[in-house]
Amino acid sequence: MTGGATYLRYELRRTLRNRRFYIFSFGFPLVLYYLIAGTNRGTRLSGTDLSFATYYMVSVSSFGTMTAMLSTGARISAERAAGWNRQLRISPLSPTAYFRTKVVTAYLVAIVSLLLLYVAGLTLGVSIPAGRWVRMTVLIALGLMPFAAAGIVIGHLVPVDSTGPVMGGLTAVLAFISGTWFPIGDHGVVHDIAQVLPSYYLVEAGRTALGGNAWGTTGWVVVVVWTVVLARVAREVYRRDTARG
């Protein structure tokens, strides 16, 4: 337990000292939000009373937190390239403590990114009832579970030079299919694909702030199944990486 706590403190300090971490995890979502919403400040979506600033804060929240969670993969891949993972494996640190540290770190990054976007939204006049803020935040946190595992999988499978393009491409595709930037409609091929992706329900979690409904049974099943499957894959790729080391 002590070793796990020490490793967690080290991981948090190392993450916070990484300048690229601030740019991609915090800076990019904020810049994206201000570029989209700032230029349309005061305007409303056609046929609704919903402001652009509110709509895009919710949209960028799902995109930014998903990116923050997957960024764990880049850090793991860099550790593997530097040989740091081999050093960890000969230490008393257990695999459980290793995974717990990666997940906790990813969540802290995602939550800070989310809070910064909330503050940015307030500067542009976003006004949402307190209950909806809380519900959105809780559902987003739950919806991020599969992506915590996915970041670990990416880190153990993708070489360090390829993590940027892989994560950038993956988040872009998932954001597009899941309706992050615009509604995907109630039917069609894209809609059917989105229904089985955890990213769709992450987006839906944010939309609860706009008066949308929380997940139904399908949403919970999709999120839980993806979390369980990706967690098992993460353990397997970690085990194989350990065997090769």
JSON list of C-alpha atoms in Angstrom, two decimals:
[
{"chain": "A", "resi": 1, "resn": "MET", "atom": "CA", "xyz": [0.00, 0.00, 0.00]},
{"chain": "A", "resi": 2, "resn": "THR", "atom": "CA", "xyz": [2.81, 2.38, 0.89]},
{"chain": "A", "resi": 3, "resn": "GLY", "atom": "CA", "xyz": [4.58, 1.63, -2.38]},
{"chain": "A", "resi": 4, "resn": "GLY", "atom": "CA", "xyz": [1.38, 2.32, -4.31]},
{"chain": "A", "resi": 5, "resn": "ALA", "atom": "CA", "xyz": [0.87, 5.65, -2.52]},
{"chain": "A", "resi": 6, "resn": "THR", "atom": "CA", "xyz": [4.48, 6.65, -3.22]},
{"chain": "A", "resi": 7, "resn": "TYR", "atom": "CA", "xyz": [4.14, 5.76, -6.89]},
{"chain": "A", "resi": 8, "resn": "LEU", "atom": "CA", "xyz": [0.89, 7.74, -7.11]},
{"chain": "A", "resi": 9, "resn": "ARG", "atom": "CA", "xyz": [2.54, 10.85, -5.66]},
{"chain": "A", "resi": 10, "resn": "TYR", "atom": "CA", "xyz": [5.46, 10.46, -8.05]},
{"chain": "A", "resi": 11, "resn": "GLU", "atom": "CA", "xyz": [3.14, 9.97, -11.04]},
{"chain": "A", "resi": 12, "resn": "LEU", "atom": "CA", "xyz": [1.13, 13.07, -10.20]},
{"chain": "A", "resi": 13, "resn": "ARG", "atom": "CA", "xyz": [4.24, 15.22, -9.79]},
{"chain": "A", "resi": 14, "resn": "ARG", "atom": "CA", "xyz": [5.74, 13.91, -13.02]},
{"chain": "A", "resi": 15, "resn": "THR", "atom": "CA", "xyz": [2.53, 14.54, -14.93]},
{"chain": "A", "resi": 16, "resn": "LEU", "atom": "CA", "xyz": [2.17, 18.08, -13.63]},
{"chain": "A", "resi": 17, "resn": "ARG", "atom": "CA", "xyz": [5.74, 18.91, -14.62]},
{"chain": "A", "resi": 18, "resn": "ASN", "atom": "CA", "xyz": [5.17, 17.92, -18.24]},
{"chain": "A", "resi": 19, "resn": "ARG", "atom": "CA", "xyz": [4.59, 21.03, -20.34]},
{"chain": "A", "resi": 20, "resn": "ARG", "atom": "CA", "xyz": [3.05, 19.09, -23.22]},
{"chain": "A", "resi": 21, "resn": "PHE", "atom": "CA", "xyz": [0.53, 17.75, -20.71]},
{"chain": "A", "resi": 22, "resn": "TYR", "atom": "CA", "xyz": [-0.78, 21.27, -20.12]},
{"chain": "A", "resi": 23, "resn": "ILE", "atom": "CA", "xyz": [-0.99, 22.03, -23.83]},
{"chain": "A", "resi": 24, "resn": "PHE", "atom": "CA", "xyz": [-2.88, 18.93, -24.95]},
{"chain": "A", "resi": 25, "resn": "SER", "atom": "CA", "xyz": [-4.89, 18.08, -21.84]},
{"chain": "A", "resi": 26, "resn": "PHE", "atom": "CA", "xyz": [-5.88, 21.59, -20.77]},
{"chain": "A", "resi": 27, "resn": "GLY", "atom": "CA", "xyz": [-4.87, 24.12, -23.40]},
{"chain": "A", "resi": 28, "resn": "PHE", "atom": "CA", "xyz": [-6.25, 22.47, -26.53]},
{"chain": "A", "resi": 29, "resn": "PRO", "atom": "CA", "xyz": [-9.84, 21.95, -25.28]},
{"chain": "A", "resi": 30, "resn": "LEU", "atom": "CA", "xyz": [-9.95, 25.51, -23.92]},
{"chain": "A", "resi": 31, "resn": "VAL", "atom": "CA", "xyz": [-8.64, 27.04, -27.14]},
{"chain": "A", "resi": 32, "resn": "LEU", "atom": "CA", "xyz": [-11.05, 24.93, -29.16]},
{"chain": "A", "resi": 33, "resn": "TYR", "atom": "CA", "xyz": [-13.95, 26.03, -26.99]},
{"chain": "A", "resi": 34, "resn": "TYR", "atom": "CA", "xyz": [-13.14, 29.72, -27.19]},
{"chain": "A", "resi": 35, "resn": "LEU", "atom": "CA", "xyz": [-12.63, 29.52, -30.95]},
{"chain": "A", "resi": 36, "resn": "ILE", "atom": "CA", "xyz": [-16.01, 27.88, -31.47]},
{"chain": "A", "resi": 37, "resn": "ALA", "atom": "CA", "xyz": [-18.11, 29.51, -28.78]},
{"chain": "A", "resi": 38, "resn": "GLY", "atom": "CA", "xyz": [-16.31, 32.81, -28.34]},
{"chain": "A", "resi": 39, "resn": "THR", "atom": "CA", "xyz": [-16.90, 33.87, -31.93]},
{"chain": "A", "resi": 40, "resn": "ASN", "atom": "CA", "xyz": [-20.61, 33.07, -31.54]},
{"chain": "A", "resi": 41, "resn": "ARG", "atom": "CA", "xyz": [-21.08, 34.57, -28.11]},
{"chain": "A", "resi": 42, "resn": "GLY", "atom": "CA", "xyz": [-24.61, 35.80, -27.54]},
{"chain": "A", "resi": 43, "resn": "THR", "atom": "CA", "xyz": [-26.06, 33.84, -30.46]},
{"chain": "A", "resi": 44, "resn": "ARG", "atom": "CA", "xyz": [-28.44, 30.90, -30.10]},
{"chain": "A", "resi": 45, "resn": "LEU", "atom": "CA", "xyz": [-28.96, 27.66, -31.92]},
{"chain": "A", "resi": 46, "resn": "SER", "atom": "CA", "xyz": [-31.53, 27.96, -34.66]},
{"chain": "A", "resi": 47, "resn": "GLY", "atom": "CA", "xyz": [-35.07, 27.49, -33.38]},
{"chain": "A", "resi": 48, "resn": "THR", "atom": "CA", "xyz": [-34.07, 27.15, -29.73]},
{"chain": "A", "resi": 49, "resn": "ASP", "atom": "CA", "xyz": [-33.28, 29.25, -26.67]},
{"chain": "A", "resi": 50, "resn": "LEU", "atom": "CA", "xyz": [-29.97, 27.41, -26.25]},
{"chain": "A", "resi": 51, "resn": "SER", "atom": "CA", "xyz": [-26.84, 29.51, -26.60]},
{"chain": "A", "resi": 52, "resn": "PHE", "atom": "CA", "xyz": [-23.85, 28.40, -28.67]},
{"chain": "A", "resi": 53, "resn": "ALA", "atom": "CA", "xyz": [-21.66, 28.90, -25.62]},
{"chain": "A", "resi": 54, "resn": "THR", "atom": "CA", "xyz": [-23.68, 26.39, -23.59]},
{"chain": "A", "resi": 55, "resn": "TYR", "atom": "CA", "xyz": [-24.03, 23.82, -26.36]},
{"chain": "A", "resi": 56, "resn": "TYR", "atom": "CA", "xyz": [-20.35, 23.81, -27.22]},
{"chain": "A", "resi": 57, "resn": "MET", "atom": "CA", "xyz": [-19.20, 23.81, -23.61]},
{"chain": "A", "resi": 58, "resn": "VAL", "atom": "CA", "xyz": [-21.07, 20.55, -23.18]},
{"chain": "A", "resi": 59, "resn": "SER", "atom": "CA", "xyz": [-19.70, 19.19, -26.45]},
{"chain": "A", "resi": 60, "resn": "VAL", "atom": "CA", "xyz": [-16.09, 20.10, -25.73]},
{"chain": "A", "resi": 61, "resn": "SER", "atom": "CA", "xyz": [-16.45, 18.68, -22.21]},
{"chain": "A", "resi": 62, "resn": "SER", "atom": "CA", "xyz": [-16.98, 15.17, -23.55]},
{"chain": "A", "resi": 63, "resn": "PHE", "atom": "CA", "xyz": [-14.23, 15.60, -26.14]},
{"chain": "A", "resi": 64, "resn": "GLY", "atom": "CA", "xyz": [-11.74, 17.13, -23.70]},
{"chain": "A", "resi": 65, "resn": "THR", "atom": "CA", "xyz": [-12.23, 14.56, -20.96]},
{"chain": "A", "resi": 66, "resn": "MET", "atom": "CA", "xyz": [-12.00, 11.68, -23.42]},
{"chain": "A", "resi": 67, "resn": "THR", "atom": "CA", "xyz": [-8.73, 13.12, -24.74]},
{"chain": "A", "resi": 68, "resn": "ALA", "atom": "CA", "xyz": [-7.42, 13.54, -21.19]},
{"chain": "A", "resi": 69, "resn": "MET", "atom": "CA", "xyz": [-8.16, 9.93, -20.30]},
{"chain": "A", "resi": 70, "resn": "LEU", "atom": "CA", "xyz": [-6.57, 8.53, -23.44]},
{"chain": "A", "resi": 71, "resn": "SER", "atom": "CA", "xyz": [-3.46, 10.67, -22.91]},
{"chain": "A", "resi": 72, "resn": "THR", "atom": "CA", "xyz": [-2.43, 8.08, -20.32]},
{"chain": "A", "resi": 73, "resn": "GLY", "atom": "CA", "xyz": [-1.44, 5.97, -23.30]},
{"chain": "A", "resi": 74, "resn": "ALA", "atom": "CA", "xyz": [1.18, 8.48, -24.42]},
{"chain": "A", "resi": 75, "resn": "ARG", "atom": "CA", "xyz": [2.77, 8.54, -20.97]},
{"chain": "A", "resi": 76, "resn": "ILE", "atom": "CA", "xyz": [2.84, 4.74, -20.70]},
{"chain": "A", "resi": 77, "resn": "SER", "atom": "CA", "xyz": [4.31, 4.39, -24.17]},
{"chain": "A", "resi": 78, "resn": "ALA", "atom": "CA", "xyz": [7.05, 6.89, -23.32]},
{"chain": "A", "resi": 79, "resn": "GLU", "atom": "CA", "xyz": [7.78, 5.01, -20.09]},
{"chain": "A", "resi": 80, "resn": "ARG", "atom": "CA", "xyz": [8.13, 1.75, -21.99]},
{"chain": "A", "resi": 81, "resn": "ALA", "atom": "CA", "xyz": [10.47, 3.34, -24.53]},
{"chain": "A", "resi": 82, "resn": "ALA", "atom": "CA", "xyz": [12.66, 4.72, -21.73]},
{"chain": "A", "resi": 83, "resn": "GLY", "atom": "CA", "xyz": [12.75, 1.39, -19.89]},
{"chain": "A", "resi": 84, "resn": "TRP", "atom": "CA", "xyz": [10.90, 2.76, -16.87]},
{"chain": "A", "resi": 85, "resn": "ASN", "atom": "CA", "xyz": [8.30, -0.04, -16.94]},
{"chain": "A", "resi": 86, "resn": "ARG", "atom": "CA", "xyz": [11.05, -2.64, -16.61]},
{"chain": "A", "resi": 87, "resn": "GLN", "atom": "CA", "xyz": [12.26, -0.90, -13.48]},
{"chain": "A", "resi": 88, "resn": "LEU", "atom": "CA", "xyz": [8.74, -0.89, -12.05]},
{"chain": "A", "resi": 89, "resn": "ARG", "atom": "CA", "xyz": [8.35, -4.60, -12.65]},
{"chain": "A", "resi": 90, "resn": "ILE", "atom": "CA", "xyz": [11.35, -5.46, -10.49]},
{"chain": "A", "resi": 91, "resn": "SER", "atom": "CA", "xyz": [10.09, -3.18, -7.72]},
{"chain": "A", "resi": 92, "resn": "PRO", "atom": "CA", "xyz": [7.61, -4.25, -5.00]},
{"chain": "A", "resi": 93, "resn": "LEU", "atom": "CA", "xyz": [4.86, -2.36, -6.84]},
{"chain": "A", "resi": 94, "resn": "SER", "atom": "CA", "xyz": [1.95, -4.69, -7.62]},
{"chain": "A", "resi": 95, "resn": "PRO", "atom": "CA", "xyz": [0.11, -4.69, -10.97]},
{"chain": "A", "resi": 96, "resn": "THR", "atom": "CA", "xyz": [-3.04, -3.60, -9.12]},
{"chain": "A", "resi": 97, "resn": "ALA", "atom": "CA", "xyz": [-1.27, -0.56, -7.67]},
{"chain": "A", "resi": 98, "resn": "TYR", "atom": "CA", "xyz": [0.16, 0.22, -11.11]},
{"chain": "A", "resi": 99, "resn": "PHE", "atom": "CA", "xyz": [-3.26, 0.18, -12.78]},
{"chain": "A", "resi": 100, "resn": "ARG", "atom": "CA", "xyz": [-4.88, 2.08, -9.93]},
{"chain": "A", "resi": 101, "resn": "THR", "atom": "CA", "xyz": [-2.28, 4.83, -10.19]},
{"chain": "A", "resi": 102, "resn": "LYS", "atom": "CA", "xyz": [-2.75, 5.19, -13.94]},
{"chain": "A", "resi": 103, "resn": "VAL", "atom": "CA", "xyz": [-6.52, 5.35, -13.61]},
{"chain": "A", "resi": 104, "resn": "VAL", "atom": "CA", "xyz": [-6.48, 7.83, -10.71]},
{"chain": "A", "resi": 105, "resn": "THR", "atom": "CA", "xyz": [-4.01, 10.08, -12.54]},
{"chain": "A", "resi": 106, "resn": "ALA", "atom": "CA", "xyz": [-6.09, 9.99, -15.71]},
{"chain": "A", "resi": 107, "resn": "TYR", "atom": "CA", "xyz": [-9.24, 10.85, -13.78]},
{"chain": "A", "resi": 108, "resn": "LEU", "atom": "CA", "xyz": [-7.62, 13.78, -12.01]},
{"chain": "A", "resi": 109, "resn": "VAL", "atom": "CA", "xyz": [-6.44, 15.17, -15.34]},
{"chain": "A", "resi": 110, "resn": "ALA", "atom": "CA", "xyz": [-9.90, 14.71, -16.86]},
{"chain": "A", "resi": 111, "resn": "ILE", "atom": "CA", "xyz": [-11.72, 16.32, -13.94]},
{"chain": "A", "resi": 112, "resn": "VAL", "atom": "CA", "xyz": [-9.39, 19.34, -13.92]},
{"chain": "A", "resi": 113, "resn": "SER", "atom": "CA", "xyz": [-9.90, 19.68, -17.68]},
{"chain": "A", "resi": 114, "resn": "LEU", "atom": "CA", "xyz": [-13.66, 19.52, -17.13]},
{"chain": "A", "resi": 115, "resn": "LEU", "atom": "CA", "xyz": [-13.63, 22.14, -14.38]},
{"chain": "A", "resi": 116, "resn": "LEU", "atom": "CA", "xyz": [-11.56, 24.50, -16.52]},
{"chain": "A", "resi": 117, "resn": "LEU", "atom": "CA", "xyz": [-14.12, 24.16, -19.31]},
{"chain": "A", "resi": 118, "resn": "TYR", "atom": "CA", "xyz": [-16.88, 24.93, -16.82]},
{"chain": "A", "resi": 119, "resn": "VAL", "atom": "CA", "xyz": [-15.06, 28.10, -15.81]},
{"chain": "A", "resi": 120, "resn": "ALA", "atom": "CA", "xyz": [-14.56, 29.00, -19.47]},
{"chain": "A", "resi": 121, "resn": "GLY", "atom": "CA", "xyz": [-18.28, 28.49, -20.03]},
{"chain": "A", "resi": 122, "resn": "LEU", "atom": "CA", "xyz": [-19.13, 30.82, -17.18]},
{"chain": "A", "resi": 123, "resn": "THR", "atom": "CA", "xyz": [-16.93, 33.52, -18.71]},
{"chain": "A", "resi": 124, "resn": "LEU", "atom": "CA", "xyz": [-19.05, 33.29, -21.85]},
{"chain": "A", "resi": 125, "resn": "GLY", "atom": "CA", "xyz": [-22.33, 33.54, -19.99]},
{"chain": "A", "resi": 126, "resn": "VAL", "atom": "CA", "xyz": [-23.26, 29.86, -19.61]},
{"chain": "A", "resi": 127, "resn": "SER", "atom": "CA", "xyz": [-26.01, 29.43, -17.04]},
{"chain": "A", "resi": 128, "resn": "ILE", "atom": "CA", "xyz": [-27.14, 25.92, -16.04]},
{"chain": "A", "resi": 129, "resn": "PRO", "atom": "CA", "xyz": [-29.14, 24.88, -12.95]},
{"chain": "A", "resi": 130, "resn": "ALA", "atom": "CA", "xyz": [-26.90, 23.47, -10.21]},
{"chain": "A", "resi": 131, "resn": "GLY", "atom": "CA", "xyz": [-28.58, 20.06, -10.28]},
{"chain": "A", "resi": 132, "resn": "ARG", "atom": "CA", "xyz": [-27.79, 19.66, -13.97]},
{"chain": "A", "resi": 133, "resn": "TRP", "atom": "CA", "xyz": [-24.14, 20.63, -13.42]},
{"chain": "A", "resi": 134, "resn": "VAL", "atom": "CA", "xyz": [-23.85, 17.88, -10.81]},
{"chain": "A", "resi": 135, "resn": "ARG", "atom": "CA", "xyz": [-25.68, 15.26, -12.85]},
{"chain": "A", "resi": 136, "resn": "MET", "atom": "CA", "xyz": [-23.61, 15.99, -15.94]},
{"chain": "A", "resi": 137, "resn": "THR", "atom": "CA", "xyz": [-20.34, 15.78, -13.98]},
{"chain": "A", "resi": 138, "resn": "VAL", "atom": "CA", "xyz": [-21.24, 12.48, -12.31]},
{"chain": "A", "resi": 139, "resn": "LEU", "atom": "CA", "xyz": [-22.37, 10.86, -15.55]},
{"chain": "A", "resi": 140, "resn": "ILE", "atom": "CA", "xyz": [-19.29, 12.06, -17.43]},
{"chain": "A", "resi": 141, "resn": "ALA", "atom": "CA", "xyz": [-17.08, 10.58, -14.70]},
{"chain": "A", "resi": 142, "resn": "LEU", "atom": "CA", "xyz": [-18.86, 7.25, -15.05]},
{"chain": "A", "resi": 143, "resn": "GLY", "atom": "CA", "xyz": [-18.77, 7.43, -18.83]},
{"chain": "A", "resi": 144, "resn": "LEU", "atom": "CA", "xyz": [-14.99, 7.84, -18.75]},
{"chain": "A", "resi": 145, "resn": "MET", "atom": "CA", "xyz": [-14.39, 4.38, -17.24]},
{"chain": "A", "resi": 146, "resn": "PRO", "atom": "CA", "xyz": [-13.86, 2.58, -20.58]},
{"chain": "A", "resi": 147, "resn": "PHE", "atom": "CA", "xyz": [-11.43, 5.27, -21.71]},
{"chain": "A", "resi": 148, "resn": "ALA", "atom": "CA", "xyz": [-9.29, 4.83, -18.60]},
{"chain": "A", "resi": 149, "resn": "ALA", "atom": "CA", "xyz": [-8.73, 1.22, -19.63]},
{"chain": "A", "resi": 150, "resn": "ALA", "atom": "CA", "xyz": [-8.36, 2.15, -23.31]},
{"chain": "A", "resi": 151, "resn": "GLY", "atom": "CA", "xyz": [-5.51, 4.54, -22.49]},
{"chain": "A", "resi": 152, "resn": "ILE", "atom": "CA", "xyz": [-3.59, 1.72, -20.77]},
{"chain": "A", "resi": 153, "resn": "VAL", "atom": "CA", "xyz": [-4.18, -0.58, -23.76]},
{"chain": "A", "resi": 154, "resn": "ILE", "atom": "CA", "xyz": [-2.91, 2.06, -26.20]},
{"chain": "A", "resi": 155, "resn": "GLY", "atom": "CA", "xyz": [0.16, 2.71, -24.07]},
{"chain": "A", "resi": 156, "resn": "HIS", "atom": "CA", "xyz": [1.19, -0.95, -24.18]},
{"chain": "A", "resi": 157, "resn": "LEU", "atom": "CA", "xyz": [0.44, -1.56, -27.84]},
{"chain": "A", "resi": 158, "resn": "VAL", "atom": "CA", "xyz": [1.37, 1.64, -29.68]},
{"chain": "A", "resi": 159, "resn": "PRO", "atom": "CA", "xyz": [4.99, 2.83, -30.10]},
{"chain": "A", "resi": 160, "resn": "VAL", "atom": "CA", "xyz": [5.77, 6.21, -28.58]},
{"chain": "A", "resi": 161, "resn": "ASP", "atom": "CA", "xyz": [6.19, 7.88, -32.00]},
{"chain": "A", "resi": 162, "resn": "SER", "atom": "CA", "xyz": [2.72, 6.79, -33.05]},
{"chain": "A", "resi": 163, "resn": "THR", "atom": "CA", "xyz": [0.69, 7.58, -29.95]},
{"chain": "A", "resi": 164, "resn": "GLY", "atom": "CA", "xyz": [-0.07, 11.16, -31.03]},
{"chain": "A", "resi": 165, "resn": "PRO", "atom": "CA", "xyz": [-1.56, 10.24, -34.43]},
{"chain": "A", "resi": 166, "resn": "VAL", "atom": "CA", "xyz": [-3.38, 7.21, -33.01]},
{"chain": "A", "resi": 167, "resn": "MET", "atom": "CA", "xyz": [-4.99, 9.10, -30.16]},
{"chain": "A", "resi": 168, "resn": "GLY", "atom": "CA", "xyz": [-5.74, 12.15, -32.29]},
{"chain": "A", "resi": 169, "resn": "GLY", "atom": "CA", "xyz": [-7.34, 10.03, -34.98]},
{"chain": "A", "resi": 170, "resn": "LEU", "atom": "CA", "xyz": [-9.26, 7.90, -32.49]},
{"chain": "A", "resi": 171, "resn": "THR", "atom": "CA", "xyz": [-10.74, 10.85, -30.61]},
{"chain": "A", "resi": 172, "resn": "ALA", "atom": "CA", "xyz": [-11.63, 12.61, -33.86]},
{"chain": "A", "resi": 173, "resn": "VAL", "atom": "CA", "xyz": [-13.45, 9.57, -35.24]},
{"chain": "A", "resi": 174, "resn": "LEU", "atom": "CA", "xyz": [-15.25, 8.84, -31.97]},
{"chain": "A", "resi": 175, "resn": "ALA", "atom": "CA", "xyz": [-16.26, 12.50, -31.59]},
{"chain": "A", "resi": 176, "resn": "PHE", "atom": "CA", "xyz": [-17.67, 12.55, -35.13]},
{"chain": "A", "resi": 177, "resn": "ILE", "atom": "CA", "xyz": [-19.58, 9.27, -34.90]},
{"chain": "A", "resi": 178, "resn": "SER", "atom": "CA", "xyz": [-20.91, 10.00, -31.42]},
{"chain": "A", "resi": 179, "resn": "GLY", "atom": "CA", "xyz": [-22.41, 13.37, -32.23]},
{"chain": "A", "resi": 180, "resn": "THR", "atom": "CA", "xyz": [-20.02, 15.57, -30.29]},
{"chain": "A", "resi": 181, "resn": "TRP", "atom": "CA", "xyz": [-20.21, 18.51, -32.67]},
{"chain": "A", "resi": 182, "resn": "PHE", "atom": "CA", "xyz": [-23.69, 18.06, -34.14]},
{"chain": "A", "resi": 183, "resn": "PRO", "atom": "CA", "xyz": [-26.70, 15.76, -33.66]},
{"chain": "A", "resi": 184, "resn": "ILE", "atom": "CA", "xyz": [-26.43, 12.47, -35.55]},
{"chain": "A", "resi": 185, "resn": "GLY", "atom": "CA", "xyz": [-30.17, 11.92, -35.93]},
{"chain": "A", "resi": 186, "resn": "ASP", "atom": "CA", "xyz": [-32.43, 9.15, -34.74]},
{"chain": "A", "resi": 187, "resn": "HIS", "atom": "CA", "xyz": [-31.71, 6.61, -37.47]},
{"chain": "A", "resi": 188, "resn": "GLY", "atom": "CA", "xyz": [-29.13, 5.67, -40.09]},
{"chain": "A", "resi": 189, "resn": "VAL", "atom": "CA", "xyz": [-25.82, 3.85, -40.19]},
{"chain": "A", "resi": 190, "resn": "VAL", "atom": "CA", "xyz": [-23.92, 6.40, -38.08]},
{"chain": "A", "resi": 191, "resn": "HIS", "atom": "CA", "xyz": [-26.66, 6.35, -35.45]},
{"chain": "A", "resi": 192, "resn": "ASP", "atom": "CA", "xyz": [-26.63, 2.55, -35.28]},
{"chain": "A", "resi": 193, "resn": "ILE", "atom": "CA", "xyz": [-22.84, 2.44, -34.89]},
{"chain": "A", "resi": 194, "resn": "ALA", "atom": "CA", "xyz": [-22.91, 5.14, -32.22]},
{"chain": "A", "resi": 195, "resn": "GLN", "atom": "CA", "xyz": [-25.36, 3.16, -30.09]},
{"chain": "A", "resi": 196, "resn": "VAL", "atom": "CA", "xyz": [-22.71, 0.54, -29.29]},
{"chain": "A", "resi": 197, "resn": "LEU", "atom": "CA", "xyz": [-19.87, 2.98, -28.54]},
{"chain": "A", "resi": 198, "resn": "PRO", "atom": "CA", "xyz": [-19.09, 4.32, -25.05]},
{"chain": "A", "resi": 199, "resn": "SER", "atom": "CA", "xyz": [-18.22, 7.70, -26.56]},
{"chain": "A", "resi": 200, "resn": "TYR", "atom": "CA", "xyz": [-21.87, 8.18, -27.57]},
{"chain": "A", "resi": 201, "resn": "TYR", "atom": "CA", "xyz": [-23.01, 7.85, -23.97]},
{"chain": "A", "resi": 202, "resn": "LEU", "atom": "CA", "xyz": [-20.21, 10.13, -22.81]},
{"chain": "A", "resi": 203, "resn": "VAL", "atom": "CA", "xyz": [-21.64, 12.77, -25.13]},
{"chain": "A", "resi": 204, "resn": "GLU", "atom": "CA", "xyz": [-25.15, 11.99, -23.87]},
{"chain": "A", "resi": 205, "resn": "ALA", "atom": "CA", "xyz": [-23.90, 12.45, -20.30]},
{"chain": "A", "resi": 206, "resn": "GLY", "atom": "CA", "xyz": [-22.93, 16.01, -21.14]},
{"chain": "A", "resi": 207, "resn": "ARG", "atom": "CA", "xyz": [-26.23, 16.67, -22.87]},
{"chain": "A", "resi": 208, "resn": "THR", "atom": "CA", "xyz": [-28.10, 16.05, -19.61]},
{"chain": "A", "resi": 209, "resn": "ALA", "atom": "CA", "xyz": [-27.03, 19.60, -18.72]},
{"chain": "A", "resi": 210, "resn": "LEU", "atom": "CA", "xyz": [-29.17, 20.76, -21.64]},
{"chain": "A", "resi": 211, "resn": "GLY", "atom": "CA", "xyz": [-32.24, 18.94, -20.36]},
{"chain": "A", "resi": 212, "resn": "GLY", "atom": "CA", "xyz": [-31.53, 15.61, -22.02]},
{"chain": "A", "resi": 213, "resn": "ASN", "atom": "CA", "xyz": [-32.32, 12.29, -20.40]},
{"chain": "A", "resi": 214, "resn": "ALA", "atom": "CA", "xyz": [-29.80, 10.22, -18.48]},
{"chain": "A", "resi": 215, "resn": "TRP", "atom": "CA", "xyz": [-28.76, 6.87, -19.92]},
{"chain": "A", "resi": 216, "resn": "GLY", "atom": "CA", "xyz": [-31.28, 4.10, -20.28]},
{"chain": "A", "resi": 217, "resn": "THR", "atom": "CA", "xyz": [-30.50, 0.43, -19.77]},
{"chain": "A", "resi": 218, "resn": "THR", "atom": "CA", "xyz": [-28.66, 0.23, -23.11]},
{"chain": "A", "resi": 219, "resn": "GLY", "atom": "CA", "xyz": [-26.30, 3.00, -22.12]},
{"chain": "A", "resi": 220, "resn": "TRP", "atom": "CA", "xyz": [-25.36, 1.39, -18.82]},
{"chain": "A", "resi": 221, "resn": "VAL", "atom": "CA", "xyz": [-24.83, -1.98, -20.49]},
{"chain": "A", "resi": 222, "resn": "VAL", "atom": "CA", "xyz": [-22.60, -0.49, -23.22]},
{"chain": "A", "resi": 223, "resn": "VAL", "atom": "CA", "xyz": [-20.46, 1.45, -20.74]},
{"chain": "A", "resi": 224, "resn": "VAL", "atom": "CA", "xyz": [-20.07, -1.50, -18.35]},
{"chain": "A", "resi": 225, "resn": "VAL", "atom": "CA", "xyz": [-19.33, -4.04, -21.08]},
{"chain": "A", "resi": 226, "resn": "TRP", "atom": "CA", "xyz": [-16.70, -1.84, -22.73]},
{"chain": "A", "resi": 227, "resn": "THR", "atom": "CA", "xyz": [-15.14, -1.15, -19.34]},
{"chain": "A", "resi": 228, "resn": "VAL", "atom": "CA", "xyz": [-14.90, -4.85, -18.45]},
{"chain": "A", "resi": 229, "resn": "VAL", "atom": "CA", "xyz": [-13.60, -5.90, -21.86]},
{"chain": "A", "resi": 230, "resn": "LEU", "atom": "CA", "xyz": [-11.00, -3.14, -22.11]},
{"chain": "A", "resi": 231, "resn": "ALA", "atom": "CA", "xyz": [-9.87, -3.73, -18.50]},
{"chain": "A", "resi": 232, "resn": "ARG", "atom": "CA", "xyz": [-9.23, -7.38, -19.31]},
{"chain": "A", "resi": 233, "resn": "VAL", "atom": "CA", "xyz": [-7.39, -6.43, -22.49]},
{"chain": "A", "resi": 234, "resn": "ALA", "atom": "CA", "xyz": [-5.30, -3.94, -20.48]},
{"chain": "A", "resi": 235, "resn": "ARG", "atom": "CA", "xyz": [-4.28, -6.67, -18.03]},
{"chain": "A", "resi": 236, "resn": "GLU", "atom": "CA", "xyz": [-3.42, -9.03, -20.86]},
{"chain": "A", "resi": 237, "resn": "VAL", "atom": "CA", "xyz": [-1.23, -6.55, -22.76]},
{"chain": "A", "resi": 238, "resn": "TYR", "atom": "CA", "xyz": [0.47, -5.62, -19.48]},
{"chain": "A", "resi": 239, "resn": "ARG", "atom": "CA", "xyz": [1.10, -9.31, -18.76]},
{"chain": "A", "resi": 240, "resn": "ARG", "atom": "CA", "xyz": [2.55, -9.87, -22.24]},
{"chain": "A", "resi": 241, "resn": "ASP", "atom": "CA", "xyz": [4.72, -6.79, -21.94]},
{"chain": "A", "resi": 242, "resn": "THR", "atom": "CA", "xyz": [5.98, -8.09, -18.60]},
{"chain": "A", "resi": 243, "resn": "ALA", "atom": "CA", "xyz": [6.77, -11.50, -20.11]},
{"chain": "A", "resi": 244, "resn": "ARG", "atom": "CA", "xyz": [8.78, -9.91, -22.91]},
{"chain": "A", "resi": 245, "resn": "GLY", "atom": "CA", "xyz": [10.69, -7.78, -20.40]}
]
